[in-house]
Every structure is written in structure tokens, then in C-alpha cells.
Amino acid sequence: MTDLTVSQKSLGAEVAVRSAPYFPRKKKAITGRSIAVLVFLSICALFFCVPLYVVITTSFKTMEQIREGAMFALPNVWTLEAWDHAWNSACSGTRCEGLKVGFWNSVYILIPSLILSIGLSIVTGYALALWNVKWAGPFLFVLFICAFVPFQIIMFPLISMTAAMKVYGSIWGVAIIHAILAMPVLTLIFRNYYKDIPQEIMSAAVMDSGSFWKIFFEIILPMSGNILIVVLILQITSIWNDYLIGVTFGGLGGQPMTVNLANLITISTGTVRYNDNMAAALLTAIPPLVIYFFVGKLFVQGITAGAIKG
Amino acid sequence: MPRVSFEHITKTYGLMKVLDDLNLSIDDGDFLVLLGPSGCGKTTLLNLLAGLLDVTDGRIMIGDRDVTDLDPKDRGLAMVFQSYALYPTKTVHGNLKFGLSASKLPREEIEKRIAWAAKLLQIEPLLNRKPGQLSGGQRQRVAIGRALVKNVGVFLFDEPLSNLDAKLRTEMRLEIKKLHDQLKSTVVYVTHDQIEAMTMATKIAVMNAGVIQQFGTPDEIYERPANLFVAGFIGSPAMNLRKAKLSTATGKIEAVFASGVRLDVSDYPFAQTPAEGAEVIIGLRPEHFTLAANGPVAASFDVPVQYAERTGPDASAYFRFEDDLLALRVEPDTAARLTPGEAVSVSYLKGKANLFDARTGQRM
Ligand SMILES: Nc1ncnc2c1ncn2[C@@H]1O[C@H](COP(=O)(O)OP(=O)(O)OP(=O)(O)O)[C@@H](O)[C@H]1O
Ligand SMILES: [Mg+2]
């Protein structure tokens, strides 16, 4: 955050300088330092780009070409065969239904856990920030502690709890666990966002209506666009990319896409079908990427906007 | 329409007592201004009445209803906030409408009231705009409109004009006053601007440090300040307050300053005959001085000019008097003629002096 504001400020300063009477500046010589930075950045870029290149090209190759072993070569024939196979009929263990099972599982996990976690935490955050709640301070402290409890520590109790609730080993089990684990952080996020709403707006609303829910839906929720986008993206990516919760609570029927993918790749018999594996990996990674592409800008806006003006 | 009264109100924040055993009662149709320096508890008192804060002790009555424990929406009040507090995501129309959301009125009635308030405040063309698209004065009007539609007997204003520029402030001041005359409602208005207080109020309560110093009409407050705080707080330039001793030696009652200047206060309505040599603080309004000593005066003396300044239609001159400055209101062209250092004869009008007991600070 601080870095961001600093760079914004210096940017502003630069604009101001530019609009002032123009004094030509000496061109900066290329120094050793800038070369070093460039080299470092290029290496970093390569570090990410080379594997990505291999993954993408391999996913379009045929198995014959892969067997030739030229990892960096472009596909001789571009084919979607591997993608089709990975999506529809790749085998994990004995089942050969491809990744689409996992994809739909992930979607069915995502939607209820999004609704549950955001729904509960937005209202809790609103109550904690804007209404007089008894024990709000201690409660916030507990939430804060909860946000830092590692999942592994409470894994076994959670398993027996979900088992008792008869949701263990199903999509619902995974969804509920996601929602519960996200609650503390999300509540803190919403609460801090709502703390910035001017006190007088809340006073006015209390005098005008006085109804907790009416004020929430008519006044507060419409002001929450920014933070909702941020939280949505955070939640979608973390739920989609999760593996541990899915593999622990999903059982056989409720495995999300990541678990599905891992099984595809690890439990394979015979030759390793690299092109299928790469296509499957890409398929799994696409949904969060799409989200980033479409609402990434809003995400940054939401994070930097923060306070709501009255 | 109701009468509002505070009975033995105490309010503490943690260990800090902000209001202590405060009593105040506001008559039906009064325009009460709560006036006082920053931090004296004006907003606190208003919020207690609105129900936005809970009283620590005491009782608040509106009409013959005890509202001390009622929810804000049930108290039959409307409030206009300093920052306007408009709902940013709602249009002007939506803002006014939400003001009625607790009232469960039929839709036609709601629309009728919104139309009425919009017409009265001339915000009809703005009804479909969002608060972000309005100027400060327009926002202020909308905020007042949101209070008006509720059609309640008591309106609360918390420094509603302090965010406006001077010209707009004067305009809105008149407008609020006009509204009050039209609607005949009871108004409690918080400000620390004494011009607002003097021009709008029918009653003023001057507060300091959580205590009501004086409660009365603007004239009473100005002409007969009850104690030194009120005397010093109201008026600009402030009243000149000087130590003096009373002397009855010459047959008249006179206030004798340290420098020997004697000021005749025989016609002062003393509550009881003052003792010879009693220590007093004498308060002299800048505008009760005159440079042309004709007619009956209480005292005339020569003092050297320090400087003069012009404030629009008025001018103030400052004279050096007993190691301190004495402020006088003078005509602008007179002020222009005064040269620093020059000794001028000034006179104080008869019957205009204010006397305070030097020990208690109370009016004598
Ligand atoms: N929530 C609070 N907690 C603790 N002290 C408070 C709180 N609100 C106000 N105070 C204190 O109570 C006193 C009165 O505050 P109040 O807001 O009523 O002043 P005011 O007369 O409205 O001042 P101003 O003209 O600056 O608005 C102040 O000393 C203030 O510091
Ligand atoms: Mg205040």
C-alpha cells in the first residue's frame, strides 16, 4: 500500500513538472545499475515464461511429437486433441470422465461457499463497525486470532464435526469448510471498510429508519461495491486454487478440480501423456485468470479506494 | 407542538464528565441556539436529545412524553447534520424518501411531502441527482429537505452552515429563519458563530465547559450578560473588561480604575447597595464609547491611539489604557483620521456599563 501511494505521489509530481514551462532534461546515461536491474528483471520474466511456454506448446502437440523429445519445439501439427481428452475422458484411477467432473464440483463448491462466507461476514462486519455491539472489542480480538490459526491444527476436529453433520465427503462439506475458514478474515476486512463510513451518515440513517436490515440493504450495501469486488476475487481464487481442503473433505464424490487434476496426473498407468497433463493444468488455471482479466482493474480500484466519502 | 426539556442531565464519557446536572427547557415554537466554544458539549447535548447518545443520568421530555429511553426514530425529531450526511448512493429523491422510511406512510403521502419540501427549498430540478453532483449549498438544502419531509415538531441543527462560504452562509441563515417563521416549529440549533446565534435565535443558551452560563433572548444575552464568560464571549470586538473599585465618596457611585479614571455608575440597577471599595470588573461595550462628548456621559478620559482597523462597514480603534488595549467602535472615516500615538478624548455613554463581582464573576 505504502509503495503504491508513494509511486502515485511521485507520478503526480512528475505530471506537475511536465505541465510547468518545459526545460529539456539531460538524457540519462545508461548506468551499470540500470543494466543490472534489466538483467535481473529479464531473468525473472524468463523464469516464469519458459515453463509457461513449454506447458502451452506441449498441450497442443501430439504424443508422437512429444516422444521425439524436443521440448522447446513448436507443435508440428496444432491439435486440440489433448484438451478434449483432458476435459472429457482422461482417467484418474478407474474413472475416465476427464476434468469436467472436477470443474463442475469446483463450481458447486464455489457458489454456496461464496454466498455463505460473504453473506455472513458482511453482516457481521457491518454490525461490528456501525452498531453498538456488546463485547465488540473482545470479539474482534478473537476473530483476529482465528484468522491466524493454521488450518492443519483444526483439521481433525473439523473432520469429525463435518462427519457428525453428515456432510463429510461431499461438495457441501468442502463448501462449508471454505466458508467457515474465510469468515474471520472477511469479517475483519468488511469491518475495517465500514469503519470509514462517516458517523453522521449512520446517525442520519438511525434517525430516519432505525432498522438494522433496512439500513444495511438500502444504504450500506450500495456503498460496498469496491470491497465486494475485492473480497469476491480473493475468495474465488483462493477457493478455486485450494487443494488441501478439497482433498481432505471432498471424499470421492466432492473433489474439486485441483484434486481431480492431481489425480489425473499422478494416478496414470502406462506412458505419461504429457500433452493431456499440460492441457488439464491449463484448464484448471483458466477460471481465476479469466476473473483477473475481467475485473482485475476493479480489484485494484477497490483496494486503493478504501474510504467512502459522504 | 411540543416543549422540550432537559432535566438534571448528566453525561460522562468514561471518566470524563461532559455535562453535569444540566437543566434547560425550550418553549413551543422557540428557535433555541446553543452557543459556546468548541468542546463545550453542544453536540453532545443535541445528540442526547436526538437519542444518538444515551444519557448517564437525568430525563429528557418532549411534550409530556419521557423520551429518555426511546429509539431515535420514535422521538418525533428531525436532524440536519454538519456534514449534511446525505446517502451518497441515493438520489436526492431517494434521500428525502428514506427520511420517511420509519413512518409507514402511504406512497401518495410520501410523494406529496417530497414535492412540497422540494418546492419550498427550490430543489425540484435536482431530485434525480446524486449528492456527489450537488454544490455545498444544494446539499445543505437537501439535508434540510430530508428533515422537513418528516413533518415533525422539533428540528435539530448541528452547525449546519459551518461548511459553507460566507455569502452562502448568510443566505442559508435567512432561509432557515424564514422556514422557522413559516412552519412555527421548535428548533434547537447548535453553533459557535455568534452572528448566527444573534440573528436567528429567539432564545440563546450560552454554554461553557458543559454548563449553561446564561439562557435568554439575544437582547438579554447581549445587553445584560450574566457573568464574565458570557460578557467576554458575545460581541465582536469583545467587551472591554477592566478591574475597578467602587467608590461612594462623592455622593455618586463611581468605578475607579487603577489609573484614577472615574466612571459614573450611579444609574446601574444594583441588586443591593454596593460597599465602598468593593472590587468589581467593569464591562464596556466598544460601541458604547463615543469620541464626541456631547450628551450625558459616564466618563471621559484621554487615551493614546494604538491602531485602527476597518471591517467592512465598521471600524474598530484600539487605545492603550492601563497596559492593555481598549477596543472602540468608531466611524470608518474617523478611524482613518486617527494616527497611532495621538491622545484622544473618549467618553462612555451613561447607563451602559456592565458590572461584575470580581470574586464570583457574576453580574451585580
Ligand atoms: N465519544 C467521545 N468520547 C470521549 N469524549 C468525547 C466524545 N465525544 C465528545 N467528547 C468530548 O466531550 C466534550 C464535548 O464534545 P462536543 O462534541 O459536545 O463539543 P461541541 O460543543 O459540539 O464542540 P464543537 O463546537 O467543536 O463541535 C469534548 O471535550 C469532547 O472531547
Ligand atoms: Mg459539535
XYZ file of C-alpha atoms and ligand atoms in Angstrom:
706
model
C 0.000 0.000 0.000
C 2.635 2.484 1.035
C 4.685 1.759 -2.038
C 1.682 2.375 -4.163
C 0.862 5.744 -2.686
C 4.478 6.819 -2.869
C 4.685 5.941 -6.531
C 1.388 7.692 -7.152
C 2.660 10.798 -5.467
C 5.873 10.849 -7.461
C 3.804 10.312 -10.567
C 1.698 13.308 -9.694
C 4.818 15.325 -9.103
C 6.110 14.371 -12.487
C 2.914 15.444 -14.185
C 3.147 18.755 -12.408
C 6.698 19.184 -13.602
C 5.692 18.400 -17.162
C 2.915 20.917 -17.278
C 5.260 23.575 -15.966
C 7.370 25.516 -18.501
C 9.386 22.955 -20.390
C 13.072 22.726 -19.664
C 14.730 19.975 -21.690
C 16.302 17.496 -19.354
C 19.575 15.806 -19.969
C 19.078 12.255 -21.211
C 20.039 9.857 -18.504
C 23.047 7.751 -19.458
C 22.625 4.016 -19.196
C 24.313 3.197 -15.956
C 25.611 -0.050 -14.585
C 22.759 -0.057 -12.135
C 20.021 0.091 -14.724
C 21.688 -2.697 -16.714
C 21.793 -4.849 -13.607
C 18.110 -4.185 -12.955
C 17.218 -5.023 -16.545
C 19.135 -8.276 -16.458
C 17.545 -9.238 -13.194
C 14.044 -8.489 -14.465
C 14.670 -10.404 -17.683
C 15.791 -13.443 -15.736
C 12.693 -13.213 -13.580
C 10.498 -12.979 -16.669
C 12.206 -15.952 -18.270
C 11.809 -17.900 -15.078
C 8.053 -17.650 -15.476
C 7.780 -17.561 -19.233
C 9.843 -20.582 -20.222
C 7.813 -23.143 -18.261
C 4.625 -21.457 -19.393
C 5.781 -21.657 -22.992
C 6.552 -25.354 -22.603
C 3.218 -26.049 -20.951
C 1.247 -24.247 -23.626
C 3.058 -25.665 -26.638
C 3.075 -29.177 -25.234
C -0.671 -29.070 -24.702
C -1.147 -28.575 -28.442
C 1.260 -31.320 -29.514
C 0.541 -34.905 -30.398
C 2.048 -37.691 -28.340
C 4.217 -38.717 -31.324
C 5.929 -35.378 -31.366
C 6.395 -35.365 -27.608
C 8.144 -38.724 -27.787
C 10.725 -37.175 -30.112
C 11.829 -35.198 -27.071
C 12.305 -31.681 -28.447
C 10.773 -29.883 -25.532
C 11.050 -26.340 -26.906
C 9.907 -27.057 -30.431
C 6.626 -25.642 -31.645
C 3.926 -28.201 -32.416
C 4.236 -29.731 -35.886
C 0.508 -30.009 -36.053
C -1.580 -27.828 -33.728
C -4.261 -30.022 -32.255
C -6.916 -29.680 -29.566
C -6.992 -33.423 -29.062
C -5.218 -33.248 -25.711
C -7.564 -30.546 -24.453
C -10.583 -32.543 -25.491
C -9.189 -35.659 -23.902
C -8.261 -33.898 -20.673
C -11.699 -32.321 -20.373
C -13.847 -35.291 -21.362
C -12.145 -38.604 -20.901
C -8.841 -38.534 -19.071
C -8.645 -41.198 -16.415
C -7.973 -40.741 -12.767
C -7.785 -44.187 -11.285
C -10.621 -46.222 -12.619
C -12.897 -43.388 -13.689
C -12.336 -41.925 -17.094
C -14.590 -38.901 -17.196
C -11.951 -36.205 -17.516
C -11.642 -32.909 -15.714
C -15.177 -31.717 -16.287
C -16.341 -33.587 -13.206
C -13.860 -31.680 -11.091
C -14.718 -28.432 -12.820
C -18.397 -28.708 -12.015
C -17.581 -29.836 -8.487
C -15.472 -26.716 -8.053
C -18.294 -24.554 -9.312
C -20.768 -26.216 -6.957
C -18.352 -25.719 -4.081
C -17.576 -22.152 -5.033
C -21.090 -20.754 -5.239
C -22.524 -21.802 -1.875
C -19.307 -21.061 -0.027
C -19.109 -17.613 -1.607
C -22.679 -16.845 -0.642
C -22.272 -18.252 2.836
C -18.928 -16.659 3.684
C -19.558 -13.235 2.180
C -23.157 -13.104 3.352
C -22.288 -13.864 6.942
C -19.138 -11.794 7.180
C -20.559 -8.687 5.505
C -23.411 -8.515 8.008
C -21.125 -9.270 10.955
C -18.650 -6.645 9.784
C -21.460 -4.114 9.371
C -22.806 -4.796 12.850
C -19.373 -4.637 14.448
C -18.392 -1.431 12.704
C -21.574 0.620 12.812
C -23.765 -0.598 15.643
C -23.162 -0.730 19.335
C -22.396 -4.382 19.845
C -21.637 -5.577 23.335
C -18.211 -7.170 23.608
C -17.300 -5.974 20.126
C -13.675 -5.423 21.154
C -13.036 -8.909 22.563
C -14.956 -10.409 19.677
C -12.743 -8.637 17.164
C -9.701 -9.851 19.036
C -10.914 -13.432 18.859
C -11.593 -13.039 15.144
C -8.110 -11.685 14.709
C -6.627 -14.709 16.480
C -8.821 -17.070 14.459
C -7.580 -15.560 11.240
C -4.108 -16.805 12.089
C -4.869 -20.336 13.253
C -3.271 -22.716 10.745
C -5.798 -24.954 9.082
C -3.773 -28.086 9.807
C -4.235 -27.658 13.552
C -8.022 -27.800 13.413
C -8.261 -30.250 10.535
C -9.127 -33.336 12.570
C -11.759 -31.701 14.769
C -13.305 -30.261 11.625
C -13.400 -33.710 10.037
C -15.307 -35.153 12.945
C -17.600 -32.130 13.021
C -18.463 -32.403 9.349
C -18.866 -36.124 9.755
C -21.327 -35.506 12.572
C -23.164 -33.041 10.335
C -23.264 -35.743 7.653
C -21.617 -33.523 5.062
C -18.161 -35.048 5.195
C -17.044 -36.377 1.832
C -19.444 -34.241 -0.173
C -19.417 -30.977 -2.058
C -21.297 -29.391 0.818
C -18.604 -30.401 3.277
C -15.955 -28.617 1.240
C -18.155 -25.568 0.710
C -18.980 -25.198 4.383
C -15.372 -25.579 5.476
C -14.291 -22.941 2.961
C -16.940 -20.567 4.214
C -16.045 -21.078 7.867
C -12.334 -20.701 7.355
C -12.770 -17.490 5.382
C -15.122 -15.862 7.886
C -12.621 -14.283 10.313
C -10.541 -12.544 7.671
C -13.540 -11.439 5.641
C -15.306 -10.088 8.701
C -12.229 -8.062 9.609
C -11.990 -6.748 6.052
C -15.626 -5.656 5.974
C -15.488 -4.227 9.453
C -12.455 -2.093 8.628
C -14.062 -0.891 5.436
C -17.282 0.106 7.181
C -15.383 1.857 9.962
C -14.621 4.571 7.424
C -18.268 5.384 6.772
C -18.859 8.823 8.295
C -20.541 8.593 11.678
C -23.114 11.220 10.700
C -24.441 9.133 7.807
C -25.092 6.320 10.223
C -26.683 8.732 12.711
C -28.919 10.090 9.984
C -29.929 6.583 8.949
C -30.650 5.602 12.529
C -32.893 8.630 12.933
C -34.557 8.097 9.562
C -35.218 4.405 9.721
C -33.599 2.759 12.690
C -33.949 -0.658 11.105
C -30.771 -2.752 11.047
C -31.677 -4.545 7.819
C -33.206 -1.620 6.001
C -30.119 0.490 6.623
C -27.942 -2.408 5.549
C -29.700 -3.098 2.275
C -30.576 0.464 1.297
C -27.605 2.469 2.496
C -24.633 0.306 3.351
C -24.752 -2.429 0.721
C -24.891 0.036 -2.197
C -21.764 1.671 -0.768
C -19.913 -1.650 -0.646
C -19.231 -2.221 -4.343
C -15.482 -1.751 -4.126
C -14.886 -4.003 -1.201
C -17.238 -6.668 -2.535
C -15.191 -6.918 -5.727
C -12.001 -7.273 -3.720
C -13.456 -9.921 -1.468
C -15.068 -11.783 -4.362
C -11.802 -12.056 -6.233
C -9.893 -13.074 -3.127
C -12.431 -15.746 -2.343
C -12.883 -17.070 -5.851
C -9.173 -17.521 -6.396
C -8.465 -18.989 -3.000
C -11.372 -21.428 -3.180
C -10.626 -22.390 -6.760
C -6.928 -22.925 -6.140
C -7.384 -24.803 -2.883
C -6.192 -28.351 -2.764
C -5.835 -29.301 0.865
C -9.429 -28.696 1.943
C -10.749 -30.331 -1.190
C -8.672 -33.447 -0.775
C -9.442 -33.671 2.935
C -13.171 -33.039 2.952
C -14.227 -33.908 -0.584
C -14.073 -37.688 -0.256
C -14.660 -39.356 -3.586
C -17.741 -37.514 -4.740
C -16.833 -33.947 -3.834
C -13.405 -33.489 -5.281
C -12.748 -30.050 -6.684
C -10.896 -29.504 -9.940
C -7.468 -29.249 -8.328
C -7.804 -32.662 -6.700
C -9.171 -34.020 -9.932
C -6.153 -32.650 -11.757
C -3.684 -34.100 -9.303
C -5.290 -37.487 -9.604
C -5.235 -37.302 -13.388
C -1.563 -36.642 -13.379
C -0.359 -38.859 -10.579
C -2.581 -41.898 -10.922
C -1.941 -42.702 -14.535
C -0.980 -46.031 -15.964
C 1.235 -46.743 -18.930
C 3.005 -43.875 -20.685
C 2.744 -40.403 -19.252
C 0.531 -38.352 -21.541
C 2.284 -35.028 -21.206
C 0.013 -33.198 -23.608
C -3.089 -34.235 -21.662
C -1.481 -33.269 -18.402
C -0.486 -29.845 -19.642
C -3.915 -29.183 -21.094
C -5.514 -30.260 -17.846
C -3.260 -27.968 -15.832
C -4.115 -25.064 -18.104
C -7.828 -25.808 -17.913
C -7.665 -25.692 -14.136
C -5.790 -22.414 -14.143
C -8.053 -20.659 -16.614
C -11.027 -19.646 -14.415
C -9.082 -17.454 -11.951
C -7.164 -15.983 -14.882
C -10.389 -15.050 -16.615
C -11.594 -13.392 -13.436
C -8.373 -11.419 -13.176
C -8.583 -10.317 -16.770
C -12.108 -9.050 -16.470
C -12.208 -7.500 -13.040
C -8.533 -7.087 -12.178
C -8.769 -3.362 -12.760
C -11.767 -3.076 -10.465
C -9.801 -5.082 -7.906
C -7.003 -2.538 -7.815
C -9.547 0.296 -7.682
C -11.328 -1.400 -4.836
C -8.164 -1.878 -2.819
C -6.966 1.669 -3.280
C -10.367 3.365 -2.971
C -10.836 2.421 0.676
C -12.711 5.154 2.429
C -16.191 6.110 1.344
C -16.926 9.768 1.090
C -20.184 11.104 2.422
C -46.271 21.465 19.140
C -44.117 20.204 21.924
C -42.000 21.767 24.541
C -38.603 20.180 25.071
C -36.964 19.944 28.442
C -33.762 18.558 29.803
C -33.978 17.648 33.472
C -30.845 17.089 35.530
C -28.909 15.724 32.582
C -25.518 14.218 33.292
C -23.337 12.734 30.590
C -19.971 11.109 31.088
C -17.609 9.650 28.539
C -15.673 7.078 30.513
C -14.417 9.087 33.465
C -14.861 12.496 31.854
C -17.977 14.376 32.847
C -19.072 16.415 29.846
C -22.460 17.591 31.139
C -23.260 17.823 34.816
C -26.788 18.285 36.140
C -27.915 20.394 33.229
C -31.417 21.835 33.124
C -32.898 23.546 30.123
C -36.358 23.938 28.800
C -37.367 25.085 25.364
C -40.779 26.514 24.696
C -43.008 25.534 21.839
C -42.033 27.353 18.660
C -38.790 28.657 20.065
C -35.668 28.900 17.990
C -33.096 27.951 20.572
C -29.437 28.397 19.734
C -26.865 26.517 21.765
C -23.828 28.725 21.633
C -20.433 28.050 23.071
C -16.775 27.489 22.365
C -15.514 24.290 20.793
C -15.701 21.241 23.020
C -18.214 22.664 25.481
C -20.729 19.881 24.914
C -23.183 21.370 22.425
C -23.130 18.415 20.067
C -23.311 16.056 22.994
C -26.449 17.772 24.266
C -28.037 17.691 20.826
C -27.182 14.028 20.329
C -28.684 13.224 23.698
C -31.906 14.862 22.609
C -31.808 13.028 19.287
C -31.204 9.731 21.041
C -27.910 9.117 19.287
C -26.240 9.048 22.704
C -27.564 7.655 25.954
C -27.806 9.921 28.980
C -25.815 8.857 32.011
C -28.394 10.375 34.309
C -31.451 12.590 34.050
C -34.546 12.825 31.953
C -35.475 14.306 28.572
C -39.080 15.277 27.925
C -40.686 16.190 24.614
C -44.177 17.491 25.224
C -45.356 15.326 28.081
C -43.571 12.247 26.771
C -40.486 10.969 28.544
C -38.236 10.130 25.590
C -35.101 9.317 27.577
C -35.167 5.653 26.601
C -36.892 5.897 23.234
C -35.203 4.949 19.968
C -34.105 7.926 17.858
C -36.713 7.220 15.179
C -39.528 7.232 17.718
C -38.758 10.610 19.253
C -40.509 12.701 16.635
C -37.427 14.729 15.738
C -35.577 15.546 12.575
C -31.934 16.474 12.436
C -29.676 18.277 9.993
C -26.025 17.380 10.306
C -22.931 19.487 9.927
C -21.543 17.314 7.139
C -25.064 17.011 5.611
C -24.763 13.216 5.911
C -26.628 12.586 2.682
C -26.719 8.995 1.496
C -24.190 9.007 -1.337
C -25.714 6.174 -3.355
C -29.247 7.522 -3.305
C -30.641 10.311 -5.441
C -31.975 13.457 -3.830
C -35.447 11.986 -4.137
C -34.220 8.753 -2.560
C -32.621 10.694 0.266
C -35.844 12.518 1.072
C -37.816 9.305 0.790
C -35.533 7.400 3.107
C -36.184 10.120 5.671
C -39.734 8.831 5.799
C -38.878 5.158 5.875
C -39.748 4.754 9.525
C -43.094 6.453 9.162
C -45.021 3.797 7.185
C -46.926 6.421 5.212
C -48.878 5.600 2.067
C -46.970 6.237 -1.118
C -49.046 9.209 -2.298
C -48.484 10.966 1.008
C -44.731 10.373 0.748
C -44.627 11.778 -2.762
C -46.764 14.721 -1.721
C -44.404 15.624 1.090
C -41.330 15.249 -1.070
C -42.887 17.518 -3.681
C -43.803 20.053 -1.003
C -40.319 20.129 0.537
C -38.636 20.234 -2.861
C -40.764 23.204 -3.847
C -40.175 25.018 -0.587
C -36.418 24.583 -0.814
C -36.236 25.003 -4.591
C -34.530 21.686 -5.172
C -37.089 20.342 -7.640
C -34.655 20.276 -10.585
C -32.171 18.305 -8.507
C -34.409 15.442 -7.451
C -32.765 12.898 -9.729
C -29.184 13.818 -8.965
C -26.840 12.085 -6.573
C -25.360 14.095 -3.663
C -21.953 13.949 -5.335
C -23.339 16.065 -8.173
C -24.532 18.907 -5.937
C -22.870 22.041 -4.662
C -22.430 22.648 -0.950
C -25.468 24.898 -0.693
C -27.634 22.474 -2.637
C -26.531 19.609 -0.409
C -27.415 21.697 2.598
C -30.877 22.294 1.188
C -31.370 18.599 0.545
C -30.285 17.842 4.092
C -32.860 20.328 5.364
C -35.415 18.825 2.996
C -34.803 15.386 4.419
C -35.628 16.794 7.826
C -38.636 18.784 6.613
C -40.477 15.887 4.984
C -40.790 14.204 8.343
C -43.235 16.911 9.344
C -42.173 16.782 12.987
C -42.480 19.389 15.697
C -38.816 19.670 16.623
C -35.869 20.226 14.309
C -32.276 19.826 15.377
C -29.410 21.503 13.553
C -25.769 20.806 14.343
C -23.665 23.608 12.890
C -25.396 23.212 9.544
C -23.744 26.199 7.942
C -20.168 25.823 9.047
C -19.084 24.161 5.788
C -20.422 26.948 3.596
C -18.720 30.097 2.398
C -19.606 33.418 3.975
C -22.087 34.571 1.339
C -23.961 31.306 1.174
C -23.959 31.154 4.935
C -25.781 34.471 5.117
C -28.296 33.324 2.522
C -28.986 29.999 4.198
C -29.224 31.728 7.561
C -32.059 33.841 6.255
C -33.675 30.866 4.632
C -33.650 28.755 7.771
C -35.037 31.677 9.710
C -37.783 32.101 7.126
C -38.611 28.411 7.308
C -38.919 28.643 11.049
C -41.258 31.596 10.813
C -43.317 29.721 8.251
C -43.515 26.354 9.965
C -43.619 27.601 13.558
C -41.738 24.522 14.664
C -39.382 24.253 17.606
C -35.739 24.410 16.605
C -32.597 23.558 18.517
C -29.647 24.919 16.656
C -26.008 24.410 17.584
C -23.364 26.853 16.512
C -20.276 28.589 17.710
C -20.895 31.504 15.406
C -22.364 34.317 17.475
C -23.702 36.181 14.466
C -25.790 33.151 13.571
C -26.928 32.988 17.162
C -27.838 36.659 17.448
C -29.676 36.806 14.127
C -31.639 33.576 14.196
C -32.416 32.785 17.785
C -35.450 33.616 19.801
C -33.585 32.170 22.776
C -29.897 31.591 23.273
C -28.267 29.243 25.727
C -24.618 30.113 26.159
C -22.622 27.091 27.241
C -19.143 26.697 28.582
C -17.474 23.517 29.793
C -20.778 21.676 29.911
C -22.549 24.298 31.980
C -25.225 26.657 30.743
C -23.904 30.101 31.548
C -26.947 32.068 30.545
C -30.276 31.376 28.949
C -32.293 34.214 27.473
C -33.273 36.207 24.452
C -30.483 37.513 22.207
C -31.070 41.023 23.592
C -30.826 39.909 27.194
C -27.667 37.979 26.478
C -26.105 40.916 24.718
C -27.296 43.728 26.924
C -27.149 42.021 30.281
C -24.592 39.220 30.225
C -24.992 37.172 33.383
C -21.323 36.602 34.023
C -17.853 37.319 32.796
C -17.790 34.350 30.427
C -20.885 35.474 28.548
C -19.668 39.059 28.596
C -16.398 38.104 27.017
C -17.847 35.553 24.592
C -20.599 37.600 22.983
C -19.730 40.581 20.859
C -17.011 41.366 18.388
C -14.759 43.142 19.200
C -15.266 41.659 22.645
C -16.498 43.704 25.579
C -13.687 45.545 27.376
C -13.344 44.053 30.849
C -11.376 46.027 33.412
C -10.780 45.780 37.132
C -12.055 48.713 39.201
C -13.018 49.660 42.753
C -16.359 51.151 43.654
C -16.340 54.480 45.411
C -19.280 56.282 47.012
C -17.210 59.121 48.449
C -18.506 61.826 46.117
C -22.165 61.058 46.730
C -22.402 59.277 43.405
C -21.438 55.633 42.897
C -18.321 55.589 40.782
C -15.999 52.899 39.463
C -12.410 53.953 39.920
C -9.805 52.416 37.637
C -6.220 51.853 38.693
C -5.193 54.872 36.653
C -7.631 57.048 38.570
C -10.199 57.398 35.814
C -13.642 57.539 37.394
C -16.738 56.165 35.701
C -20.168 57.101 36.992
C -22.359 54.046 37.603
C -24.997 55.642 39.835
C -27.758 54.630 37.453
C -26.688 50.966 37.415
C -29.527 48.784 38.772
C -27.602 47.289 41.681
C -29.315 44.325 43.293
C -28.066 45.532 46.659
C -26.241 48.685 47.616
C -22.573 48.100 46.934
C -19.970 48.513 49.650
C -17.400 51.256 49.463
C -14.218 49.917 47.884
C -15.868 46.756 46.521
C -13.745 45.132 43.840
C -15.571 44.836 40.542
C -14.915 44.038 36.929
C -16.454 46.606 34.687
C -17.504 45.682 31.181
C -17.606 48.348 28.500
C -19.015 47.592 25.035
C -16.888 49.002 22.199
C -19.943 50.584 20.579
C -20.945 52.480 23.734
C -17.921 54.700 23.514
C -18.050 57.962 21.697
C -15.356 60.325 20.552
C -17.649 63.361 20.534
C -18.521 64.084 24.152
C -21.978 65.595 23.852
C -24.925 64.465 25.920
C -24.749 62.635 29.228
C -21.629 60.544 29.609
C -20.387 58.354 32.447
C -16.752 59.170 31.970
C -14.386 60.988 29.661
C -10.667 60.422 29.530
C -7.667 60.819 27.242
C -6.011 57.716 25.828
C -3.334 57.213 23.154
C -4.296 55.514 19.888
C -2.636 52.152 19.259
C -4.096 51.237 15.873
C -7.349 51.206 13.943
C -8.765 48.620 11.589
C -11.645 48.568 9.207
C -14.041 45.633 8.974
C -16.291 46.449 6.052
C -18.949 48.979 7.104
C -17.494 49.282 10.595
C -14.177 50.215 12.012
C -12.575 49.458 15.344
C -9.971 51.556 17.067
C -7.711 50.258 19.790
C -6.378 52.517 22.510
C -3.745 51.881 25.113
C -5.389 52.030 28.519
C -3.738 50.778 31.676
C -1.264 48.438 29.954
C -3.994 46.877 27.926
C -5.939 47.554 24.781
C -9.333 49.194 24.845
C -11.487 48.452 21.815
C -13.874 51.077 20.473
C -16.266 51.010 17.579
C -15.811 54.161 15.507
C -16.979 55.559 12.199
C -14.735 54.447 9.321
C -13.795 57.995 8.366
C -12.943 58.784 11.986
C -10.770 55.690 12.083
C -8.924 56.889 9.010
C -8.053 60.148 10.781
C -6.586 58.529 13.895
C -2.809 58.379 13.967
C -1.044 55.958 16.291
C 0.347 57.598 19.394
C -2.056 60.516 19.266
C -4.008 61.046 22.505
C -7.742 61.216 22.002
C -10.529 62.047 24.406
C -13.037 59.212 24.596
C -16.294 59.108 26.527
C -18.500 56.274 27.704
C -22.266 56.597 27.470
C -24.273 56.820 30.637
C -26.200 53.753 31.792
C -24.397 51.310 29.548
C -21.778 49.854 31.862
C -21.844 46.215 32.979
C -20.641 45.398 36.479
C -19.450 42.017 37.653
C -18.374 40.916 41.080
C -14.608 40.459 40.847
C -14.683 37.414 43.112
C -17.592 35.425 41.656
C -17.598 36.751 38.114
C -21.390 37.128 38.351
C -23.302 40.192 37.239
C -24.065 42.566 40.100
N -17.119 9.815 22.048
C -16.460 10.591 22.907
N -15.633 10.053 23.831
C -14.979 10.834 24.701
N -15.088 12.151 24.765
C -15.896 12.760 23.882
C -16.618 12.006 22.910
N -17.345 12.875 22.169
C -17.076 14.095 22.653
N -16.208 14.025 23.687
C -15.730 15.159 24.485
O -16.848 15.799 25.027
C -16.682 17.198 25.012
C -17.861 17.843 24.332
O -17.898 17.441 22.987
P -18.935 18.024 21.964
O -18.751 17.271 20.694
O -20.266 18.006 22.569
O -18.417 19.506 21.782
P -19.052 20.686 20.916
O -19.532 21.701 21.858
O -20.023 20.138 19.947
O -17.780 21.238 20.173
P -17.642 21.757 18.664
O -18.122 23.152 18.645
O -16.174 21.686 18.436
O -18.410 20.828 17.795
C -15.364 17.468 24.334
O -14.406 17.763 25.328
C -15.028 16.192 23.644
O -13.646 15.998 23.645
Mg -20.051 19.937 17.754
